[in-house]
CSV table of C-alpha atoms and ligand atoms in Angstrom, one decimal:
chain,number,residue,atom,x,y,z
A,213,UNK,CA,9.8,-1.4,20.1
A,214,UNK,CA,6.3,-0.5,20.2
A,215,UNK,CA,3.7,-1.6,17.4
A,216,UNK,CA,0.3,-0.7,17.2
A,217,UNK,CA,-1.9,-3.4,15.8
A,218,UNK,CA,-4.9,-2.3,13.9
A,219,UNK,CA,-6.8,-5.2,12.2
A,220,UNK,CA,-9.7,-3.2,11.1
A,221,UNK,CA,-12.6,-4.8,9.2
A,222,UNK,CA,-13.4,-8.0,7.0
A,223,UNK,CA,-10.5,-10.2,6.6
A,224,UNK,CA,-8.2,-7.8,8.5
A,225,UNK,CA,-8.7,-9.4,11.7
A,226,UNK,CA,-7.9,-13.0,10.2
A,227,UNK,CA,-4.8,-11.9,8.4
A,228,UNK,CA,-3.3,-9.5,11.1
A,229,UNK,CA,-3.8,-12.5,13.8
A,230,UNK,CA,-1.5,-14.6,11.5
A,231,UNK,CA,1.2,-11.9,11.1
A,232,UNK,CA,1.2,-11.2,15.0
A,233,UNK,CA,1.6,-15.1,15.6
A,234,UNK,CA,4.9,-14.8,13.5
A,235,UNK,CA,6.1,-11.7,15.0
A,236,UNK,CA,5.6,-13.5,18.4
A,237,UNK,CA,7.9,-16.3,17.6
A,238,UNK,CA,10.9,-14.0,16.5
A,239,UNK,CA,12.4,-13.7,20.0
A,240,UNK,CA,12.3,-9.9,19.8
A,241,UNK,CA,11.3,-7.4,22.5
A,242,UNK,CA,8.1,-6.4,20.7
A,243,UNK,CA,5.3,-4.7,22.7
A,244,UNK,CA,2.1,-5.0,20.5
A,245,UNK,CA,-1.2,-3.0,21.5
A,246,UNK,CA,-4.3,-3.8,19.3
A,247,UNK,CA,-7.0,-1.1,18.8
A,248,UNK,CA,-10.1,-0.7,16.7
A,249,UNK,CA,-10.1,1.0,13.4
A,250,UNK,CA,-12.6,1.5,10.5
A,251,UNK,CA,-16.1,-0.1,10.6
A,252,UNK,CA,-15.2,-2.1,13.6
A,253,UNK,CA,-14.4,1.3,15.5
A,254,UNK,CA,-17.5,3.1,14.0
A,255,UNK,CA,-19.5,0.2,15.5
A,256,UNK,CA,-18.0,0.7,19.0
A,257,UNK,CA,-17.2,4.2,19.3
A,258,UNK,CA,-19.3,6.0,16.5
A,259,UNK,CA,-16.0,7.1,14.5
A,260,UNK,CA,-13.7,5.1,12.4
A,261,UNK,CA,-10.6,6.5,13.8
A,262,UNK,CA,-11.3,7.2,17.6
A,263,UNK,CA,-8.8,9.7,19.1
A,264,UNK,CA,-7.3,6.7,21.2
A,265,UNK,CA,-6.6,4.7,18.3
A,266,UNK,CA,-4.8,7.8,16.5
A,267,UNK,CA,-2.8,8.4,19.8
A,268,UNK,CA,-1.7,5.1,19.9
A,269,UNK,CA,-0.6,5.0,16.3
A,270,UNK,CA,1.4,8.3,16.7
A,271,UNK,CA,3.1,7.1,19.8
A,272,UNK,CA,4.1,3.8,18.4
A,273,UNK,CA,7.4,3.1,16.4
A,274,UNK,CA,5.3,1.3,13.6
A,275,UNK,CA,1.6,0.4,13.0
A,276,UNK,CA,0.6,-3.1,11.6
A,277,UNK,CA,-2.5,-2.4,9.7
A,278,UNK,CA,-5.1,-5.0,8.3
A,279,UNK,CA,-7.9,-3.5,6.0
A,280,UNK,CA,-10.9,-1.4,6.3
A,281,UNK,CA,-14.3,-1.1,4.7
A,282,UNK,CA,-17.5,-2.9,4.0
A,283,UNK,CA,-20.3,-2.2,1.6
A,284,UNK,CA,-22.6,-1.9,4.5
A,285,UNK,CA,-21.1,1.5,5.2
A,286,UNK,CA,-21.8,3.0,1.7
A,287,UNK,CA,-24.5,5.1,2.9
A,288,UNK,CA,-22.8,6.9,6.0
A,289,UNK,CA,-21.8,10.4,5.6
A,290,UNK,CA,-18.3,10.5,4.1
A,291,UNK,CA,-16.4,11.5,7.3
A,292,UNK,CA,-17.7,8.5,8.9
A,293,UNK,CA,-16.9,5.8,6.5
A,294,UNK,CA,-14.2,3.3,7.3
A,295,UNK,CA,-11.9,4.4,4.4
A,296,UNK,CA,-11.6,7.9,6.4
A,297,UNK,CA,-9.6,5.8,9.2
A,298,UNK,CA,-6.7,4.8,6.8
A,299,UNK,CA,-6.8,8.3,5.1
A,300,UNK,CA,-6.8,9.9,8.5
A,301,UNK,CA,-3.7,7.9,9.7
A,302,UNK,CA,-1.8,8.8,6.5
A,303,UNK,CA,-2.7,12.6,6.7
A,304,UNK,CA,-2.0,12.7,10.5
A,305,UNK,CA,1.2,10.7,10.6
A,306,UNK,CA,2.4,12.4,7.6
A,307,UNK,CA,2.9,9.0,5.8
A,308,UNK,CA,3.7,10.4,2.5
A,309,UNK,CA,5.8,7.9,0.8
A,310,UNK,CA,3.9,4.5,0.0
A,311,UNK,CA,6.1,1.6,-1.0
A,312,UNK,CA,4.3,-0.9,-3.1
A,313,UNK,CA,6.7,-3.5,-4.4
A,314,UNK,CA,5.2,-5.9,-7.1
A,315,UNK,CA,7.4,-9.3,-6.9
A,316,UNK,CA,6.5,-12.4,-9.0
A,317,UNK,CA,7.6,-15.5,-6.9
A,318,UNK,CA,9.0,-18.2,-9.1
A,319,UNK,CA,6.6,-20.6,-7.5
A,320,UNK,CA,3.8,-18.3,-8.4
A,321,UNK,CA,4.4,-17.5,-12.2
A,322,UNK,CA,1.5,-19.8,-13.2
A,323,UNK,CA,-0.9,-17.9,-11.1
A,324,UNK,CA,-0.4,-14.7,-13.1
A,325,UNK,CA,-3.0,-13.8,-15.6
A,326,UNK,CA,-0.1,-13.0,-17.9
A,327,UNK,CA,2.1,-15.3,-19.9
A,328,UNK,CA,4.9,-16.9,-17.4
A,329,UNK,CA,7.5,-15.4,-19.7
A,330,UNK,CA,6.2,-11.8,-19.3
A,331,UNK,CA,6.2,-11.8,-15.3
A,332,UNK,CA,8.8,-14.6,-14.5
A,333,UNK,CA,11.6,-12.6,-12.3
A,334,UNK,CA,9.3,-9.4,-12.1
A,335,UNK,CA,10.4,-7.0,-9.4
A,336,UNK,CA,9.2,-3.6,-9.8
A,337,UNK,CA,8.7,-0.9,-6.9
A,338,UNK,CA,5.7,1.6,-7.3
A,339,UNK,CA,6.2,4.5,-5.0
A,340,UNK,CA,3.1,6.2,-4.5
A,341,UNK,CA,2.7,9.7,-3.0
A,342,UNK,CA,0.2,9.4,-0.4
A,343,UNK,CA,-0.9,12.5,1.3
A,344,UNK,CA,-1.6,14.8,-1.6
A,345,UNK,CA,-3.4,15.0,-4.8
A,346,UNK,CA,-7.1,14.8,-5.5
A,347,UNK,CA,-7.7,12.6,-2.2
A,348,UNK,CA,-6.9,15.6,-0.1
A,349,UNK,CA,-7.8,18.6,-2.2
A,350,UNK,CA,-10.5,21.1,-1.1
A,351,UNK,CA,-13.3,21.0,-0.5
A,352,UNK,CA,-12.6,18.1,1.8
A,353,UNK,CA,-14.5,18.4,5.1
A,354,UNK,CA,-17.0,20.9,4.2
A,355,UNK,CA,-20.2,20.2,6.1
A,356,UNK,CA,-22.7,21.9,4.0
A,357,UNK,CA,-21.5,20.3,0.6
A,358,UNK,CA,-19.8,17.0,1.8
A,359,UNK,CA,-16.8,16.8,-0.3
A,360,UNK,CA,-18.2,18.6,-3.3
A,361,UNK,CA,-21.4,16.6,-3.4
A,362,UNK,CA,-24.2,19.2,-2.9
A,363,UNK,CA,-27.1,17.2,-1.6
A,364,UNK,CA,-30.0,17.2,-4.0
A,365,UNK,CA,-27.9,18.6,-6.8
A,366,UNK,CA,-26.7,17.1,-9.8
A,367,UNK,CA,-23.0,18.2,-9.5
A,368,UNK,CA,-20.1,17.1,-7.5
A,369,UNK,CA,-16.5,18.0,-7.5
A,370,UNK,CA,-13.0,17.1,-6.2
A,371,UNK,CA,-9.9,19.4,-6.7
A,372,UNK,CA,-6.5,17.8,-7.7
A,373,UNK,CA,-3.5,19.6,-6.2
A,374,UNK,CA,0.0,19.3,-5.5
A,375,UNK,CA,2.7,21.7,-4.0
A,376,UNK,CA,6.3,21.8,-5.1
A,377,UNK,CA,7.8,20.5,-1.8
A,378,UNK,CA,5.4,17.5,-1.8
A,379,UNK,CA,6.7,16.5,-5.0
A,380,UNK,CA,10.3,17.3,-4.3
A,381,UNK,CA,10.2,14.9,-1.3
A,382,UNK,CA,8.7,12.1,-3.0
A,383,UNK,CA,10.9,12.3,-5.9
A,384,UNK,CA,13.9,12.2,-3.5
A,385,UNK,CA,12.5,9.0,-2.1
A,386,UNK,CA,12.1,7.5,-5.5
A,387,UNK,CA,15.7,8.4,-6.7
A,388,UNK,CA,17.2,7.1,-3.5
A,389,UNK,CA,15.2,3.8,-3.8
A,390,UNK,CA,16.4,3.5,-7.5
A,391,UNK,CA,20.1,3.8,-6.4
A,392,UNK,CA,19.6,0.7,-4.1
A,393,UNK,CA,18.1,-1.4,-7.2
A,394,UNK,CA,18.0,-0.9,-10.9
A,395,UNK,CA,18.8,2.8,-11.0
A,396,UNK,CA,15.8,3.6,-13.3
A,397,UNK,CA,13.0,5.8,-12.3
A,398,UNK,CA,9.7,6.2,-14.5
A,399,UNK,CA,7.7,9.2,-13.2
A,400,UNK,CA,4.1,8.7,-14.2
A,401,UNK,CA,1.9,11.8,-15.0
A,402,UNK,CA,-0.8,13.4,-17.2
A,403,UNK,CA,1.1,16.3,-18.0
A,404,UNK,CA,-0.4,16.5,-21.6
A,405,UNK,CA,-3.8,17.5,-19.9
A,406,UNK,CA,-3.3,18.6,-16.2
A,407,UNK,CA,-1.5,21.5,-14.7
A,408,UNK,CA,-1.0,19.8,-11.5
A,409,UNK,CA,1.0,16.9,-13.3
A,410,UNK,CA,3.0,19.6,-15.4
A,411,UNK,CA,4.2,20.9,-12.1
A,412,UNK,CA,4.8,17.3,-11.1
A,413,UNK,CA,6.9,16.5,-14.2
A,414,UNK,CA,8.8,19.7,-14.1
A,415,UNK,CA,9.7,19.2,-10.4
A,416,UNK,CA,10.8,15.6,-10.9
A,417,UNK,CA,12.9,16.5,-13.7
A,418,UNK,CA,14.8,19.1,-11.5
A,419,UNK,CA,15.3,16.7,-8.6
A,420,UNK,CA,16.5,14.2,-11.1
A,421,UNK,CA,19.5,16.3,-11.9
A,422,UNK,CA,20.9,15.7,-8.2
A,423,UNK,CA,20.8,11.9,-9.2
A,424,UNK,CA,23.0,11.7,-12.5
A,425,UNK,CA,23.5,7.9,-11.7
A,426,UNK,CA,19.7,7.2,-11.8
A,427,UNK,CA,18.0,7.0,-15.4
A,428,UNK,CA,14.7,9.1,-15.4
A,429,UNK,CA,12.0,8.8,-17.8
A,430,UNK,CA,8.5,10.3,-18.1
A,431,UNK,CA,5.1,8.3,-19.0
A,432,UNK,CA,1.5,9.5,-19.3
A,433,UNK,CA,-0.6,7.3,-17.0
A,434,UNK,CA,-2.6,5.9,-20.0
A,435,UNK,CA,0.6,4.6,-21.6
A,436,UNK,CA,2.2,3.4,-18.4
A,437,UNK,CA,-1.0,1.3,-17.8
A,438,UNK,CA,-0.5,-0.1,-21.2
A,439,UNK,CA,3.1,-0.7,-20.8
A,440,UNK,CA,2.6,-2.3,-17.4
A,441,UNK,CA,0.5,-5.0,-18.8
A,442,UNK,CA,2.5,-5.3,-22.1
A,443,UNK,CA,6.0,-5.5,-20.6
A,444,UNK,CA,6.0,-5.1,-17.1
A,445,UNK,CA,9.6,-6.1,-16.7
A,446,UNK,CA,10.8,-3.0,-18.3
A,447,UNK,CA,10.1,-0.9,-15.1
A,448,UNK,CA,12.2,-0.6,-12.2
A,449,UNK,CA,11.0,2.1,-9.8
A,450,UNK,CA,7.7,3.8,-10.8
A,451,UNK,CA,6.7,7.2,-9.1
A,452,UNK,CA,3.6,8.7,-9.3
A,453,UNK,CA,0.9,10.8,-7.5
A,454,UNK,CA,-1.8,9.5,-4.9
A,455,UNK,CA,-4.7,8.7,-7.4
A,456,UNK,CA,-2.6,7.2,-10.2
A,457,UNK,CA,-0.5,5.2,-7.8
A,458,UNK,CA,-3.9,3.8,-6.3
A,459,UNK,CA,-4.8,2.4,-9.7
A,460,UNK,CA,-1.3,1.5,-11.0
A,461,UNK,CA,-0.3,-0.6,-7.9
A,462,UNK,CA,-3.6,-2.7,-8.1
A,463,UNK,CA,-2.8,-3.5,-11.7
A,464,UNK,CA,1.0,-4.2,-11.0
A,465,UNK,CA,-0.1,-6.6,-8.0
A,466,UNK,CA,-2.3,-8.7,-10.2
A,467,UNK,CA,0.6,-9.3,-12.6
A,468,UNK,CA,2.3,-11.2,-9.7
A,469,UNK,CA,-0.5,-13.8,-9.5
A,470,UNK,CA,-2.4,-12.5,-6.6
A,471,UNK,CA,-3.0,-9.2,-4.6
A,472,UNK,CA,-2.9,-11.6,-1.6
A,473,UNK,CA,0.8,-11.8,-1.8
A,474,UNK,CA,1.8,-7.9,-1.9
A,475,UNK,CA,3.0,-6.0,1.1
A,476,UNK,CA,3.2,-2.2,1.7
A,477,UNK,CA,4.8,0.4,3.5
A,478,UNK,CA,3.8,4.0,4.2
A,479,UNK,CA,6.5,6.1,5.6
A,480,UNK,CA,7.0,9.7,7.2
A,481,UNK,CA,10.0,11.7,7.5
A,482,UNK,CA,10.9,10.1,10.9
A,483,UNK,CA,10.7,6.7,9.4
A,484,UNK,CA,7.7,5.9,11.3
A,485,UNK,CA,5.7,3.7,9.2
A,486,UNK,CA,2.4,2.0,8.5
A,487,UNK,CA,2.4,-1.4,7.2
A,488,UNK,CA,-0.4,-3.0,5.5
A,489,UNK,CA,-1.2,-5.6,2.8
A,490,UNK,CA,-1.9,-3.9,-0.6
A,491,UNK,CA,-5.3,-5.6,-0.9
A,492,UNK,CA,-8.5,-4.7,1.0
A,493,UNK,CA,-10.9,-5.9,3.6
A,494,UNK,CA,-12.7,-8.4,1.2
A,495,UNK,CA,-16.0,-8.7,2.9
A,496,UNK,CA,-17.2,-11.3,0.4
A,497,UNK,CA,-14.6,-13.9,2.0
A,498,UNK,CA,-14.4,-12.5,5.4
A,499,UNK,CA,-14.9,-14.9,8.3
A,500,UNK,CA,-14.4,-18.0,6.1
A,501,UNK,CA,-10.8,-18.5,7.0
A,502,UNK,CA,-9.7,-18.5,3.3
A,503,UNK,CA,-8.0,-15.1,3.1
A,504,UNK,CA,-4.2,-15.2,2.1
A,505,UNK,CA,-2.2,-13.9,5.1
A,506,UNK,CA,1.1,-13.7,3.2
A,507,UNK,CA,0.8,-9.9,2.2
A,508,UNK,CA,0.3,-9.2,5.9
A,509,UNK,CA,3.1,-11.5,7.2
A,510,UNK,CA,5.4,-9.8,4.4
A,511,UNK,CA,4.3,-6.4,5.6
A,512,UNK,CA,5.3,-7.4,8.9
A,513,UNK,CA,8.9,-8.3,7.4
A,514,UNK,CA,8.9,-4.7,5.9
A,515,UNK,CA,8.1,-3.1,9.2
A,516,UNK,CA,11.1,-4.9,10.8
A,517,UNK,CA,13.4,-3.7,8.1
A,518,UNK,CA,12.3,0.0,7.5
A,519,UNK,CA,11.0,1.2,10.9
A,520,UNK,CA,12.5,-1.4,13.4
A,521,UNK,CA,16.0,-1.7,12.2
A,522,UNK,CA,15.9,-5.5,12.3
A,523,UNK,CA,16.8,-6.5,8.7
A,524,UNK,CA,17.7,-10.0,9.8
A,525,UNK,CA,14.4,-10.9,11.2
A,526,UNK,CA,12.7,-9.5,8.1
A,527,UNK,CA,14.9,-11.8,6.0
A,528,UNK,CA,14.1,-14.8,8.2
A,529,UNK,CA,10.2,-13.9,7.5
A,530,UNK,CA,10.7,-13.5,3.8
A,531,UNK,CA,12.6,-16.8,3.6
A,532,UNK,CA,10.0,-18.5,5.5
A,533,UNK,CA,7.4,-17.3,3.0
A,534,UNK,CA,9.5,-18.7,0.2
A,535,UNK,CA,9.9,-21.9,1.9
A,536,UNK,CA,6.0,-22.3,2.4
A,537,UNK,CA,5.6,-21.5,-1.3
A,538,UNK,CA,8.2,-24.1,-2.3
A,539,UNK,CA,6.2,-26.7,-0.2
A,540,UNK,CA,3.4,-26.2,-2.6
A,541,UNK,CA,1.0,-24.6,0.0
A,542,UNK,CA,-1.4,-22.2,-1.3
A,543,UNK,CA,-4.4,-20.3,-0.2
A,544,UNK,CA,-7.3,-20.3,-2.7
A,545,UNK,CA,-6.3,-16.9,-4.4
A,546,UNK,CA,-2.9,-18.4,-5.4
A,547,UNK,CA,-4.0,-22.2,-5.8
A,548,UNK,CA,-3.3,-23.9,-9.1
A,549,UNK,CA,-3.5,-27.8,-9.9
A,550,UNK,CA,-1.0,-29.8,-8.3
A,551,UNK,CA,-0.5,-27.7,-5.2
A,552,UNK,CA,-1.9,-28.0,-1.7
A,553,UNK,CA,-4.8,-25.9,-0.8
A,554,UNK,CA,-4.9,-24.5,2.8
A,555,UNK,CA,-6.7,-21.9,4.8
A,556,UNK,CA,-5.5,-18.8,6.5
A,557,UNK,CA,-4.6,-20.2,9.7
A,558,UNK,CA,-2.7,-23.1,8.3
A,559,UNK,CA,-0.9,-20.7,6.2
A,560,UNK,CA,0.3,-18.9,9.1
A,561,UNK,CA,1.1,-21.9,11.1
A,562,UNK,CA,3.2,-23.1,8.1
A,563,UNK,CA,5.2,-19.8,8.1
A,564,UNK,CA,5.8,-20.2,11.9
A,565,UNK,CA,7.1,-23.8,11.4
A,566,UNK,CA,9.4,-22.7,8.6
A,567,UNK,CA,10.8,-20.0,10.9
A,568,UNK,CA,11.8,-22.7,13.4
B,668,IPM,C1,-5.4,1.7,-1.0
B,668,IPM,C2,-6.9,1.7,-0.8
B,668,IPM,C3,-7.2,3.2,-0.2
B,668,IPM,C4,-6.7,4.3,-1.1
B,668,IPM,C5,-8.7,3.3,0.3
B,668,IPM,C6,-9.2,2.1,1.2
B,668,IPM,C7,-8.8,4.6,0.8
B,668,IPM,O1,-7.5,1.5,-2.1
B,668,IPM,O2,-4.8,1.9,0.2
B,668,IPM,O3,-5.1,1.4,-2.0
B,668,IPM,O4,-7.5,4.7,-2.0
B,668,IPM,O5,-5.7,4.7,-0.9
B,669,MG,MG1,-6.2,1.1,-3.7
């Protein structure tokens, strides 16, 4: 089983190192190869997604990804910015289905910014379409007017678009995921204003007819945002486009106490996947040894389950994470009084020990 390990920037290197440590003690025949991506690749090779990195990712069974980005690259031409690396990987590998679970661990109920009774037992799954929408609409890639920003002019634009097949395939993913959980899908759109999302709503409704055992409802994105904060446990599976999914998944993540806890999976039609924490590169705390590695460690568990067909190993990692939380170990992002504050490495070591 071949894994491309792409730590990236900021806290990416620290948290991925802990996940690799955990993978190494499972006793599985895993072949891991590391490559540069994001700002780190730009520094070394002048491009955030060098060809060698892309080839390695495409030829692997799965990609374990850290994070990319740093404010110091904000002035670069857009095609050279670190974020283009993850967008390029999603596009080139066809990783259209992004799973972002938001689960509130019982041990962390107090870390949420919402009242404990609103989040206790929370278990929702956001499914974000990842290769369409305004992220990839024209005029992406035009040199003369990079991404709609005409240098020296006071106008800029991006184009929102979806095609029927793109919506159909993500809708099937959402209904099938719901069949394995609470059997409810909420499709989030903005059909009251945008044509793109009227098509979205129509197609999701049509696909839903093939899944009579799953209840489907539709919500406008503004209302969905409100409901997510008001009564998050009402949701089961939420399916939405690239842009709304980006925003809603950060909001959902925070309900659970910390975005530092949440893994994610991005899958293509061949079940090849890219696994990354839901959080970013956090340059403000990079190199300090305080980042929470659990989201990345849990992403490695998702990788074992979805792309490498090792559900038992995945469950072992998840149980080990549960165990270290029960021991009261906390990185600063999830720390509360009466618990034990630990750093990135200590947290990784604790998971390794719990596995043994
Ligand atoms: C995410 C991130 C990315 C996105 C950025 C880094 C391009 O915010 O994975 O949610 O917007 O998709
Ligand atoms: Mg995001």
